[in-house]
Amino acid sequence: MEKVHNETEVQFLNLVKKIESYSEALALLAWDSRTGAPKKGMKQRSQVIGTISSEVFQLSTSKEMAQYLEDLQIPDVFHSLSEITQKTIQECQKVYDQNVKIPSEEFTEYVILQSESETIWEEAKDQASFAKFQPYLEKLVNFKRKFVEYRGYEGHPYNTLLDDYEPGVFVDTLDTVFGELKEKLIPLVKEVSNSKHQAKTDFLFEHFPKEKQRDLSESVLKEIGYDFEAGRLDETVHPFAIGLNPGDVRVTTKYNEKDFRVSLYGTIHEGGHALYEQNISEDLIGTPLCDGTSMGIHESQSLFMEKFVGQNPSFLEKNYALIKSHSNGQFDDVSIEDFYFAVNESKPSLIRIEADELTYCLHIILRYELEKALIGGEIEVADLPRLWNEKMEEYLGITPENDGEGVLQDVHWSFGAFGYFPSYALGYIYAAQMKQEIVKEIPQFDQHLLEGNYTEIRQWLKTNVHQHGKLKKPSEIIHDITGGGIDSKPLVDYLTEKYSRLYQLGK
Amino acid sequence: MEKVHNETEVQFLNLVKKIESYSEALALLAWDSRTGAPKKGMKQRSQVIGTISSEVFQLSTSKEMAQYLEDLQIPDVFHSLSEITQKTIQECQKVYDQNVKIPSEEFTEYVILQSESETIWEEAKDQASFAKFQPYLEKLVNFKRKFVEYRGYEGHPYNTLLDDYEPGVFVDTLDTVFGELKEKLIPLVKEVSNSKHQAKTDFLFEHFPKEKQRDLSESVLKEIGYDFEAGRLDETVHPFAIGLNPGDVRVTTKYNEKDFRVSLYGTIHEGGHALYEQNISEDLIGTPLCDGTSMGIHESQSLFMEKFVGQNPSFLEKNYALIKSHSNGQFDDVSIEDFYFAVNESKPSLIRIEADELTYCLHIILRYELEKALIGGEIEVADLPRLWNEKMEEYLGITPENDGEGVLQDVHWSFGAFGYFPSYALGYIYAAQMKQEIVKEIPQFDQHLLEGNYTEIRQWLKTNVHQHGKLKKPSEIIHDITGGGIDSKPLVDYLTEKYSRLYQLGK
């Protein structure tokens, strides 16, 4: 008996390793497609990606896999297995269930619709024509509603979609924390907008040579501890980080010679994602646990680096000379205080990806409320433009001139990614919770930034977040750090304190 | 019946497509590993390559494949198929036979030995210690001798190995053409060495900035017709060209600031390989026919571009101003005649990869004679250093000071690649045969180079060589161009005429 289940375990883990190998090949194909693969090879490239993806799908849902999962989950067997094997089994079971519950013809139809919709969305966005996109979005929403029925749900149907991105987080929790955020942030944003003390920012937009930005990005990545022997930095239109394995986590960035912040903060943001994956425990290599535990925790790592490190006054003080030496001299007469105020300027704006940290979560909450209601059948696709604009006015005091800069601005819905948006706001909330705890354990946090010494900070992040990969669920990560659950208070406190000071509120 | 074999054909072609998709992924993994993949990810990368390679092996030798091959080769069925399907079947049958005839345990042992030997060879070469490498090379040769027995052979056992690289070419033919080359080239090399008229070359080795070499490489690649929308140029230690599919054929080069010829001619050489694969007919995509037909024909395309185009006086005349404008001024006082003589200098040298076109084939013939005798059991590994040095003295009039610059210099034998070397010399022979024919059809060949107009030349190469991929065997390519077989005379004539003129022989 002992021998038999050992053999099953070995065979199961070999199958898992095979799936992970194919996934790494897919990650390289994706990276390559976005960093300079010749366009005339793309048609054949799709074939290659299609072949390997469908192999991964087939292995994940094979009879072999089903049998291993069944045999290894017999209680006596399961409890004799290591924690890594147990959680690998649970992860594979989850993927198996997701994939087998949806009838394959419907899924194929959906995949075709996804790629059509993305193309139509691009055109619709350019033409600011919601009518053009509406029938596609309606079909996508209908598919999603049906898929949720197939997969089953507890409480609200949206919970099932949330589970794809933020396992263990439900509508109830989001309603609470997002409600608190709204209550505090809407008036704060208004006060900031109305403050007479505003930042001077013209120097941010002067010419900053691309090659110099590249050097600056490399220096800053090295400073925060990104390991260039386990990664590389390339240029793309849409920056991203991608982990092939912990020894190969690649970052891309974008250079705008009229706004150096795009590359500086884009690089630090993606660098935060990359640090996470470079520091996952080697024990998890070859299993599906060798990945970030959720989109929200992943985003917390990028935002921690971007906001709590990169926009921190001590970081800027340490690096201002470096930034100046790479620039064309535009900061020579700008004090560090004015520079700090400028890079932390807050202003309500229409476009999410250009939003600052104070207004960002309101963009997300708006999307969350709309997509939750859509999936729940409380509103219909046709209602979206009107509701979008009403909420923009209510939360940020501004209204889009057209749907291109409104409801059509994001790509996510065009490929059916409902349930994804909340992760961005959760990332802010988690990051603020972590910041509150890390300074208790490392009171010299700011001093370390001033000295460019990240050893203790990185060690803390590795110990508490990075190394665990998917071994811990998001809620466990947060509980083990804070002793409690998701809490919006640290973020509200941080933003209130910071922006009251910057904009001299109540003075 | 009709329907049944149609279905079998469709299933067979789908299986072939799947194998080709995996092969494209392997090509990307190989390119990435050599162009900047982070070194800490390499251990896991080997797993990925191992998984996909073994999948390709299993699909190629599966019962499914065996059954399709049997069913589709029933004469009535076979003759009803398209030429592409027929040749695809033959190619798959060849791979199948190669792979199933060798017992898999022995093959695994051999693969492990290969990677050990390559590491040991590197050390042995650095230490110039043949004794260190000898036991590994002996094992490799024994494996190869056994594998040839398993696979069977006609005439000489070396024929089976030749077939892996140059199908349809046998020892008899090589003995004849290489014998003719030796007879003519050995005295010619002596005359050139003894000529009082020697080239002045010091200006070749002055500083040439890397960035400028890069620009020059790009310009020249564009000029000869390399399509940058179907490829890209990167930097590596060992330059290569690799085709993922005809829309994605990548080139790499190496920059030596003390010898610009390394990048200029390295780029043109790899560009020649790349032009071949960029111009394979789209009809062959997704089949094993979408590749160069042999190593020798592949090499003929790189050498045609490097030698008959790049070192041609008309090419140099056209591009001398461009080269000068990229350099640091070292050619300003050098006449085009002196420049042409310098880049075409010939001098016996110890290292194959640094040899010029006049002496190169003698390096190859030496290796061919040794490895043929080794596989035939006429000599033993222990005899190699002595025989190597004797032959170097006989063919080139020089003797290595140690085995590091002698018998240990090449990597090929260290991973068991016996039968590969002849392709290099065949490439020269084929290229010269093609050159002789192309000028009959395009008498303005030199004029075209002078004008940088490659349309007709590229069209000729595409029509006669490139488009066919593996649809035509090497001997068919040569026959359809020349009306005859492999012939060393065009190469001998070309070299005799060129070097007699350059070195003023017989004057």
Short mmCIF file of N, CA, C and O in Angstrom, two decimals, chain A residues 28 30-37 232 234-236 240 250-252, chain B residues 31 232:
data_model
loop_
_atom_site.label_atom_id
_atom_site.label_comp_id
_atom_site.label_asym_id
_atom_site.label_seq_id
_atom_site.Cartn_x
_atom_site.Cartn_y
_atom_site.Cartn_z
N LEU A 28 7.79 31.99 -22.19
CA LEU A 28 8.85 32.51 -23.06
C LEU A 28 8.26 32.97 -24.39
O LEU A 28 8.61 34.04 -24.91
N ALA A 30 5.30 34.10 -24.89
CA ALA A 30 4.58 35.36 -24.64
C ALA A 30 5.56 36.52 -24.52
O ALA A 30 5.37 37.58 -25.12
N TRP A 31 6.62 36.31 -23.75
CA TRP A 31 7.63 37.37 -23.59
C TRP A 31 8.20 37.76 -24.94
O TRP A 31 8.28 38.94 -25.29
N ASP A 32 8.57 36.75 -25.71
CA ASP A 32 9.20 36.99 -27.01
C ASP A 32 8.25 37.72 -27.96
O ASP A 32 8.65 38.65 -28.67
N SER A 33 6.97 37.31 -27.95
CA SER A 33 6.00 37.95 -28.84
C SER A 33 5.86 39.44 -28.54
O SER A 33 5.55 40.22 -29.43
N ARG A 34 6.11 39.80 -27.28
CA ARG A 34 5.91 41.20 -26.88
C ARG A 34 7.20 42.01 -26.85
O ARG A 34 7.16 43.20 -26.58
N THR A 35 8.35 41.39 -27.09
CA THR A 35 9.62 42.14 -26.99
C THR A 35 10.42 42.16 -28.27
O THR A 35 11.61 42.45 -28.23
N GLY A 36 9.80 41.85 -29.40
CA GLY A 36 10.59 42.02 -30.63
C GLY A 36 10.56 40.84 -31.57
O GLY A 36 11.37 40.78 -32.50
N ALA A 37 9.65 39.90 -31.36
CA ALA A 37 9.52 38.81 -32.33
C ALA A 37 9.07 39.42 -33.66
O ALA A 37 8.20 40.29 -33.69
N ARG A 232 16.15 40.12 -16.84
CA ARG A 232 16.66 41.08 -17.81
C ARG A 232 15.61 42.16 -18.01
O ARG A 232 14.43 41.97 -17.72
N ASP A 234 13.89 44.80 -20.72
CA ASP A 234 13.69 45.13 -22.14
C ASP A 234 12.64 46.23 -22.26
O ASP A 234 12.02 46.64 -21.28
N GLU A 235 12.44 46.69 -23.50
CA GLU A 235 11.51 47.79 -23.76
C GLU A 235 10.26 47.25 -24.47
O GLU A 235 10.38 46.44 -25.39
N THR A 236 9.07 47.67 -24.02
CA THR A 236 7.83 47.28 -24.69
C THR A 236 6.84 48.44 -24.64
O THR A 236 7.02 49.38 -23.87
N PHE A 240 5.52 45.04 -18.50
CA PHE A 240 5.05 43.90 -17.71
C PHE A 240 6.25 43.20 -17.06
O PHE A 240 7.39 43.46 -17.42
N ARG A 250 11.59 38.29 -15.90
CA ARG A 250 11.95 39.39 -16.78
C ARG A 250 11.04 40.61 -16.61
O ARG A 250 9.85 40.46 -16.35
N VAL A 251 11.62 41.76 -16.79
CA VAL A 251 10.91 43.02 -16.63
C VAL A 251 10.98 43.79 -17.93
O VAL A 251 11.99 43.75 -18.62
N THR A 252 9.89 44.47 -18.28
CA THR A 252 9.98 45.40 -19.41
C THR A 252 9.48 46.76 -18.95
O THR A 252 8.75 46.88 -17.98
N TRP B 31 17.38 29.81 -29.11
CA TRP B 31 17.77 31.20 -29.42
C TRP B 31 17.88 32.02 -28.14
O TRP B 31 18.87 32.72 -27.91
N ARG B 232 15.48 39.26 -36.85
CA ARG B 232 16.10 40.27 -36.01
C ARG B 232 17.58 39.93 -35.86
O ARG B 232 17.99 38.79 -36.07
#
